[in-house]
CSV table of C-alpha atoms in Angstrom, one decimal:
chain,number,residue,atom,x,y,z
A,238,UNK,CA,-46.1,21.0,7.0
A,239,UNK,CA,-44.1,19.4,9.9
A,240,UNK,CA,-43.2,15.7,10.1
A,241,UNK,CA,-41.1,13.0,11.7
A,242,UNK,CA,-38.8,11.2,10.0
A,243,UNK,CA,-37.0,7.3,11.6
A,244,UNK,CA,-33.6,6.2,10.0
A,245,UNK,CA,-31.4,9.3,9.5
A,246,UNK,CA,-28.4,7.1,7.0
A,247,UNK,CA,-27.2,7.9,3.9
A,248,UNK,CA,-30.6,9.2,2.6
A,249,UNK,CA,-32.9,9.7,5.5
A,250,UNK,CA,-30.7,12.0,6.6
A,251,UNK,CA,-30.3,13.9,3.5
A,252,UNK,CA,-34.6,13.5,3.4
A,253,UNK,CA,-34.7,15.6,6.5
A,254,UNK,CA,-32.0,18.5,4.9
A,255,UNK,CA,-34.1,18.9,1.6
A,256,UNK,CA,-37.3,19.1,3.8
A,257,UNK,CA,-35.7,21.8,6.1
A,258,UNK,CA,-34.3,23.1,3.4
A,259,UNK,CA,-37.8,24.3,2.1
A,260,UNK,CA,-39.2,25.4,5.5
A,261,UNK,CA,-40.9,21.9,6.9
A,262,UNK,CA,-40.8,21.6,10.5
A,263,UNK,CA,-38.3,18.0,11.2
A,264,UNK,CA,-38.5,16.2,14.7
A,265,UNK,CA,-36.3,12.9,13.4
A,266,UNK,CA,-35.2,9.4,15.6
A,267,UNK,CA,-32.6,7.0,14.9
A,268,UNK,CA,-30.7,5.0,17.0
A,269,UNK,CA,-27.4,6.5,16.9
A,270,UNK,CA,-28.4,9.3,19.2
A,271,UNK,CA,-24.7,11.0,16.7
A,272,UNK,CA,-27.0,11.0,13.8
A,273,UNK,CA,-29.3,13.3,15.7
A,274,UNK,CA,-27.7,15.6,17.5
A,275,UNK,CA,-25.5,16.3,13.6
A,276,UNK,CA,-29.4,17.4,12.1
A,277,UNK,CA,-30.1,19.3,15.5
A,278,UNK,CA,-27.2,20.9,15.0
A,279,UNK,CA,-28.6,21.9,11.6
A,280,UNK,CA,-32.2,22.8,13.1
A,281,UNK,CA,-34.5,19.6,13.3
A,282,UNK,CA,-36.0,18.5,16.8
A,283,UNK,CA,-34.3,15.4,17.7
A,284,UNK,CA,-36.1,13.2,20.1
A,285,UNK,CA,-34.5,10.0,21.5
A,286,UNK,CA,-37.8,7.4,20.3
A,287,UNK,CA,-40.8,6.3,19.1
A,288,UNK,CA,-43.1,7.7,21.7
A,289,UNK,CA,-41.0,10.7,21.7
A,290,UNK,CA,-41.6,11.7,18.2
A,291,UNK,CA,-44.9,11.4,18.2
A,292,UNK,CA,-44.9,13.9,21.1
A,293,UNK,CA,-43.2,16.2,19.3
A,294,UNK,CA,-45.7,16.3,16.7
A,295,UNK,CA,-49.6,17.6,16.3
A,296,UNK,CA,-52.5,15.8,15.0
A,297,UNK,CA,-53.2,14.1,12.5
A,298,UNK,CA,-49.3,13.2,12.6
A,299,UNK,CA,-47.4,12.5,10.0
A,300,UNK,CA,-44.0,9.3,9.9
A,301,UNK,CA,-41.8,8.9,7.1
A,302,UNK,CA,-39.7,5.5,7.9
A,303,UNK,CA,-36.3,5.5,6.1
A,304,UNK,CA,-35.4,1.9,7.0
A,305,UNK,CA,-33.7,-1.1,5.7
A,306,UNK,CA,-36.7,-3.3,4.5
A,307,UNK,CA,-37.5,-6.1,6.5
A,308,UNK,CA,-38.0,-7.0,10.2
A,309,UNK,CA,-36.5,-3.5,11.0
A,310,UNK,CA,-39.3,-1.5,8.9
A,311,UNK,CA,-41.6,-4.1,10.1
A,312,UNK,CA,-41.0,-4.1,13.7
A,313,UNK,CA,-41.3,0.1,13.4
A,314,UNK,CA,-44.4,0.1,11.5
A,315,UNK,CA,-46.1,-1.5,14.1
A,316,UNK,CA,-44.7,-0.2,17.3
A,317,UNK,CA,-45.9,3.6,15.6
A,318,UNK,CA,-49.0,1.9,14.8
A,319,UNK,CA,-49.6,1.2,19.2
A,320,UNK,CA,-48.1,5.0,19.2
A,321,UNK,CA,-50.2,6.7,16.7
A,322,UNK,CA,-53.9,7.9,16.7
A,323,UNK,CA,-56.7,8.2,14.3
A,324,UNK,CA,-55.8,9.9,10.9
A,325,UNK,CA,-52.0,9.6,11.7
A,326,UNK,CA,-50.0,8.6,8.8
A,327,UNK,CA,-46.9,6.0,8.7
A,328,UNK,CA,-45.4,7.1,5.4
A,329,UNK,CA,-42.6,3.5,4.7
A,330,UNK,CA,-39.9,5.5,1.8
A,331,UNK,CA,-37.4,2.4,2.2
A,332,UNK,CA,-37.1,-0.4,-0.8
A,333,UNK,CA,-40.0,-2.2,1.3
A,334,UNK,CA,-41.7,-5.4,-0.7
A,335,UNK,CA,-44.3,-4.5,-1.7
A,336,UNK,CA,-46.7,-7.3,-0.5
A,337,UNK,CA,-45.3,-6.2,3.4
A,338,UNK,CA,-47.1,-2.8,2.2
A,339,UNK,CA,-50.6,-4.3,1.9
A,340,UNK,CA,-49.9,-6.0,4.9
A,341,UNK,CA,-49.1,-3.2,7.2
A,342,UNK,CA,-51.7,-0.7,5.5
A,343,UNK,CA,-54.5,-3.3,6.5
A,344,UNK,CA,-52.6,-3.8,9.8
A,345,UNK,CA,-52.8,0.1,10.6
A,346,UNK,CA,-56.3,0.8,8.8
A,347,UNK,CA,-58.0,-1.2,11.8
A,348,UNK,CA,-56.7,1.3,14.3
A,349,UNK,CA,-57.8,4.1,12.1
A,350,UNK,CA,-53.8,4.6,10.7
A,351,UNK,CA,-53.0,5.8,6.9
A,352,UNK,CA,-50.4,3.7,5.4
A,353,UNK,CA,-48.3,4.9,2.2
A,354,UNK,CA,-45.6,3.2,0.4
A,355,UNK,CA,-43.0,5.8,-1.7
A,356,UNK,CA,-40.6,4.3,-3.7
A,357,UNK,CA,-37.5,6.6,-3.5
A,358,UNK,CA,-35.0,6.8,-6.2
A,359,UNK,CA,-31.8,9.5,-5.7
A,360,UNK,CA,-29.4,7.6,-3.4
A,361,UNK,CA,-27.0,9.9,-1.9
A,362,UNK,CA,-27.1,12.9,-4.6
A,363,UNK,CA,-30.8,13.1,-3.5
A,364,UNK,CA,-29.8,16.4,-1.6
A,365,UNK,CA,-29.3,18.2,-4.5
A,366,UNK,CA,-30.6,16.3,-8.0
A,367,UNK,CA,-34.5,15.5,-5.6
A,368,UNK,CA,-35.7,12.3,-5.6
A,369,UNK,CA,-38.2,10.6,-8.0
A,370,UNK,CA,-40.9,9.0,-5.7
A,371,UNK,CA,-42.9,6.4,-7.1
A,372,UNK,CA,-46.7,6.3,-4.0
A,373,UNK,CA,-48.9,4.0,-3.2
A,374,UNK,CA,-51.4,5.1,-0.7
A,375,UNK,CA,-55.6,6.7,-1.1
A,376,UNK,CA,-55.6,9.4,-3.2
A,377,UNK,CA,-56.7,11.7,-0.2
A,378,UNK,CA,-53.7,10.9,1.6
A,379,UNK,CA,-51.4,11.2,-0.8
A,380,UNK,CA,-52.5,14.6,-1.0
A,381,UNK,CA,-52.7,15.7,1.7
A,382,UNK,CA,-49.0,14.9,1.8
A,383,UNK,CA,-48.0,16.4,-1.5
A,384,UNK,CA,-46.7,19.3,0.0
A,385,UNK,CA,-43.3,16.7,1.6
A,386,UNK,CA,-43.4,15.1,-2.2
A,387,UNK,CA,-42.9,18.4,-4.0
A,388,UNK,CA,-40.2,19.1,-2.3
A,389,UNK,CA,-38.2,15.8,-2.3
A,390,UNK,CA,-38.9,15.7,-6.2
A,391,UNK,CA,-36.6,16.5,-8.0
A,392,UNK,CA,-39.2,19.1,-10.6
A,393,UNK,CA,-38.9,20.1,-13.6
A,394,UNK,CA,-35.3,21.3,-14.3
A,395,UNK,CA,-34.3,21.7,-17.9
A,396,UNK,CA,-36.0,18.3,-18.8
A,397,UNK,CA,-37.7,19.0,-22.0
A,398,UNK,CA,-42.0,18.4,-21.6
A,399,UNK,CA,-42.9,15.0,-23.4
A,400,UNK,CA,-44.5,15.7,-26.6
A,401,UNK,CA,-48.3,14.5,-26.4
A,402,UNK,CA,-48.2,14.6,-22.2
A,403,UNK,CA,-51.0,18.1,-21.9
A,404,UNK,CA,-53.8,17.3,-19.3
A,405,UNK,CA,-52.0,14.8,-17.9
A,406,UNK,CA,-50.9,14.6,-14.2
A,407,UNK,CA,-48.1,17.0,-13.6
A,408,UNK,CA,-46.9,15.7,-10.5
A,409,UNK,CA,-44.9,12.7,-13.0
A,410,UNK,CA,-43.3,15.9,-15.0
A,411,UNK,CA,-42.1,17.2,-11.3
A,412,UNK,CA,-40.2,13.6,-10.4
A,413,UNK,CA,-43.2,12.2,-7.9
A,414,UNK,CA,-46.4,10.1,-9.3
A,415,UNK,CA,-49.2,8.5,-7.1
A,416,UNK,CA,-48.8,4.8,-8.8
A,417,UNK,CA,-52.4,3.3,-6.9
A,418,UNK,CA,-53.3,1.9,-3.8
A,419,UNK,CA,-50.8,0.5,-1.1
A,420,UNK,CA,-48.7,-2.0,-2.7
A,421,UNK,CA,-48.2,0.3,-6.2
A,422,UNK,CA,-45.2,1.9,-4.7
A,423,UNK,CA,-42.9,0.5,-3.9
A,424,UNK,CA,-44.1,-2.1,-7.1
A,425,UNK,CA,-43.4,0.3,-9.2
A,426,UNK,CA,-39.7,1.2,-7.3
A,427,UNK,CA,-39.4,-2.9,-7.7
A,428,UNK,CA,-39.2,-2.9,-11.3
A,429,UNK,CA,-37.6,-0.2,-11.6
A,430,UNK,CA,-34.6,-1.4,-9.3
A,431,UNK,CA,-34.8,-5.0,-11.7
A,432,UNK,CA,-34.6,-2.8,-15.0
A,433,UNK,CA,-31.5,-1.1,-13.4
A,434,UNK,CA,-30.1,-4.0,-12.6
A,435,UNK,CA,-29.9,-4.7,-16.8
A,436,UNK,CA,-29.1,-1.8,-17.8
A,437,UNK,CA,-25.5,-2.2,-14.9
A,438,UNK,CA,-24.5,-5.3,-16.3
A,439,UNK,CA,-25.0,-4.2,-20.0
A,440,UNK,CA,-22.6,-1.0,-19.1
A,441,UNK,CA,-20.4,-3.4,-17.1
A,442,UNK,CA,-20.2,-6.1,-19.9
A,443,UNK,CA,-19.5,-3.5,-22.7
A,444,UNK,CA,-16.4,-2.0,-20.8
A,445,UNK,CA,-15.3,-5.2,-20.7
A,446,UNK,CA,-15.0,-6.0,-24.0
A,447,UNK,CA,-13.6,-2.8,-24.5
A,448,UNK,CA,-11.1,-2.8,-22.2
A,449,UNK,CA,-9.8,-7.1,-23.5
A,450,UNK,CA,-9.4,-5.4,-26.8
A,451,UNK,CA,-5.8,-5.7,-25.7
A,452,UNK,CA,-5.8,-8.8,-24.5
A,453,UNK,CA,-2.9,-11.4,-25.5
A,454,UNK,CA,-4.8,-14.0,-26.6
A,455,UNK,CA,-5.9,-11.9,-29.5
A,456,UNK,CA,-3.7,-11.5,-32.7
A,457,UNK,CA,-1.5,-8.8,-32.3
A,458,UNK,CA,-3.3,-6.7,-35.9
A,459,UNK,CA,-6.5,-6.9,-33.5
A,460,UNK,CA,-5.6,-5.7,-30.5
A,461,UNK,CA,-6.8,-1.6,-29.9
A,462,UNK,CA,-5.0,0.0,-26.7
A,463,UNK,CA,-8.8,1.8,-25.5
A,464,UNK,CA,-9.0,4.7,-23.6
A,465,UNK,CA,-12.4,3.1,-21.4
A,466,UNK,CA,-12.3,6.4,-19.5
A,467,UNK,CA,-12.7,8.6,-22.4
A,468,UNK,CA,-15.4,6.2,-24.6
A,469,UNK,CA,-17.2,7.0,-21.5
A,470,UNK,CA,-16.9,10.3,-21.4
A,471,UNK,CA,-17.7,10.8,-25.6
A,472,UNK,CA,-20.6,8.2,-24.9
A,473,UNK,CA,-21.8,10.7,-22.1
A,474,UNK,CA,-22.7,13.5,-24.9
A,475,UNK,CA,-25.0,13.6,-27.2
A,476,UNK,CA,-25.2,9.6,-27.4
A,477,UNK,CA,-28.2,7.7,-27.5
A,478,UNK,CA,-26.6,5.7,-24.4
A,479,UNK,CA,-26.0,8.3,-22.3
A,480,UNK,CA,-27.6,8.0,-18.7
A,481,UNK,CA,-27.1,9.5,-15.3
A,482,UNK,CA,-25.3,5.3,-14.7
A,483,UNK,CA,-23.0,6.1,-17.6
A,484,UNK,CA,-22.0,9.8,-15.9
A,485,UNK,CA,-21.2,7.7,-13.0
A,486,UNK,CA,-18.8,4.9,-14.4
A,487,UNK,CA,-17.1,7.6,-16.2
A,488,UNK,CA,-16.6,9.8,-13.3
A,489,UNK,CA,-15.0,6.1,-11.2
A,490,UNK,CA,-13.0,5.4,-15.0
A,491,UNK,CA,-11.7,9.1,-14.6
A,492,UNK,CA,-10.0,8.3,-11.1
A,493,UNK,CA,-8.3,5.1,-11.7
A,494,UNK,CA,-9.1,3.4,-15.0
A,495,UNK,CA,-8.2,-0.2,-13.3
A,496,UNK,CA,-10.2,0.6,-10.9
A,497,UNK,CA,-8.0,-0.5,-8.4
A,498,UNK,CA,-10.7,0.5,-5.4
A,499,UNK,CA,-12.5,-2.3,-6.5
A,500,UNK,CA,-13.1,-5.5,-5.6
A,501,UNK,CA,-16.2,-6.9,-8.0
A,502,UNK,CA,-17.9,-8.2,-5.4
A,503,UNK,CA,-21.5,-6.2,-6.1
A,504,UNK,CA,-24.5,-7.6,-4.1
A,505,UNK,CA,-28.0,-7.3,-4.6
A,506,UNK,CA,-31.1,-5.4,-2.2
A,507,UNK,CA,-33.6,-7.2,-3.1
A,508,UNK,CA,-35.4,-5.4,-5.3
A,509,UNK,CA,-33.9,-7.8,-8.6
A,510,UNK,CA,-35.4,-11.2,-6.5
A,511,UNK,CA,-38.7,-9.8,-6.4
A,512,UNK,CA,-39.3,-8.5,-10.2
A,513,UNK,CA,-37.9,-12.0,-11.4
A,514,UNK,CA,-40.8,-13.3,-8.8
A,515,UNK,CA,-42.8,-10.9,-10.4
A,516,UNK,CA,-42.0,-12.1,-13.9
A,517,UNK,CA,-42.7,-15.1,-13.5
A,518,UNK,CA,-45.8,-15.0,-11.4
A,519,UNK,CA,-47.3,-12.8,-14.4
A,520,UNK,CA,-45.5,-15.3,-17.2
A,521,UNK,CA,-43.6,-12.2,-18.2
A,522,UNK,CA,-40.1,-13.5,-20.2
A,523,UNK,CA,-37.5,-11.3,-18.7
A,524,UNK,CA,-34.3,-13.0,-19.6
A,525,UNK,CA,-31.8,-9.5,-19.0
A,526,UNK,CA,-32.8,-8.4,-16.2
A,527,UNK,CA,-32.9,-12.3,-14.8
A,528,UNK,CA,-28.9,-12.7,-16.2
A,529,UNK,CA,-28.2,-9.5,-14.7
A,530,UNK,CA,-29.3,-10.8,-11.4
A,531,UNK,CA,-27.4,-13.9,-11.4
A,532,UNK,CA,-24.4,-11.9,-12.9
A,533,UNK,CA,-24.2,-10.4,-9.5
A,534,UNK,CA,-24.4,-14.2,-7.6
A,535,UNK,CA,-21.6,-15.2,-9.7
A,536,UNK,CA,-19.2,-11.9,-8.8
A,537,UNK,CA,-19.4,-13.3,-5.3
A,538,UNK,CA,-18.4,-16.0,-5.8
A,539,UNK,CA,-14.5,-18.3,-7.2
A,540,UNK,CA,-15.2,-20.8,-9.2
A,541,UNK,CA,-18.3,-22.7,-8.1
A,542,UNK,CA,-18.2,-26.6,-8.2
A,543,UNK,CA,-21.0,-26.5,-11.0
A,544,UNK,CA,-18.2,-24.7,-12.5
A,545,UNK,CA,-15.7,-27.5,-11.5
A,546,UNK,CA,-18.4,-30.1,-12.6
A,547,UNK,CA,-18.5,-28.4,-16.1
A,548,UNK,CA,-15.1,-28.6,-16.2
A,549,UNK,CA,-14.8,-32.4,-15.0
A,550,UNK,CA,-17.4,-33.3,-18.1
A,551,UNK,CA,-15.5,-31.6,-20.6
A,552,UNK,CA,-12.4,-32.9,-20.0
A,553,UNK,CA,-14.0,-36.9,-19.7
A,554,UNK,CA,-15.5,-36.5,-22.8
A,555,UNK,CA,-13.4,-34.1,-25.2
A,556,UNK,CA,-10.1,-34.3,-23.0
A,557,UNK,CA,-10.3,-30.2,-22.6
A,558,UNK,CA,-7.5,-29.5,-20.1
A,559,UNK,CA,-8.3,-26.7,-18.0
A,560,UNK,CA,-6.9,-23.3,-18.9
A,561,UNK,CA,-6.0,-20.5,-16.5
A,562,UNK,CA,-3.5,-20.0,-13.0
A,563,UNK,CA,-5.1,-23.8,-11.5
A,564,UNK,CA,-3.8,-25.5,-15.4
A,565,UNK,CA,-0.8,-24.1,-14.8
A,566,UNK,CA,-0.2,-25.7,-11.5
A,567,UNK,CA,-1.5,-29.1,-12.7
A,568,UNK,CA,1.7,-28.6,-16.2
A,569,UNK,CA,-1.7,-28.7,-18.1
A,570,UNK,CA,-2.3,-26.8,-21.5
A,571,UNK,CA,-3.6,-26.1,-24.5
């Protein structure tokens, strides 16, 4: 299948490579000429602008947009709306907000252009592992694009079929689903990323408890010199909490048990916030996911003004003196 791909970053470039490896013909564009040239050398057709990309495709055209969520994606979708024609398709494979998808689909529909939103999980490992995809759009158009999705998906691999799935849509077992109409794909991916926040925070807190078991504040008889790299490794093998996230954690700890190359500053890309907003709209308790999002906020701060207020109140009502470096400077004690 011939397809255009816009955005050749860490995921976009590997999406192109996986498609070409399976025989698809890719026309590529990125604001970085170097990124385009690199994929041209690997067999893609490079173009210098959106108009050139559209011209290089034959109707009905399919264009995959792999750009950061927000204004740049919206501007690109709108620009494609002015260049594409009847029955062409725009695919948004980034992490866009599902309500933006609904708006994009409505604008393009007035011009006879289809829109498909694809929540795409796989990161930099997707070239070899494949991409788990959650798709929103009209059923006929999603089936038209099935050769692309089937190539990008991980496939069954060595995972055993889930008992009781006989007669259900096989695409889920291959690593992709048609979740519903426009917006449904990115809505499912949004919740996926919200859950990811919670899982990551659980691992982070658990390993912090393990590592701090040797702290001087504990009685000597209760201190353990635990090897967290070995613990991560053994948990990968048959434990009920094994996962790809744990695999990545074990690899990082094996390289450096102190994780000295990391600052602990953790960004959030938006999906966690959107997930919590959805939970509020639906009146669904989401205690763990909310706490995980706030933990990311906290990671970016030194002691906050709010924490200083807490400290001041504790000293005011109970005479509690601050502990730690600040207290040492003040001559404070326990």
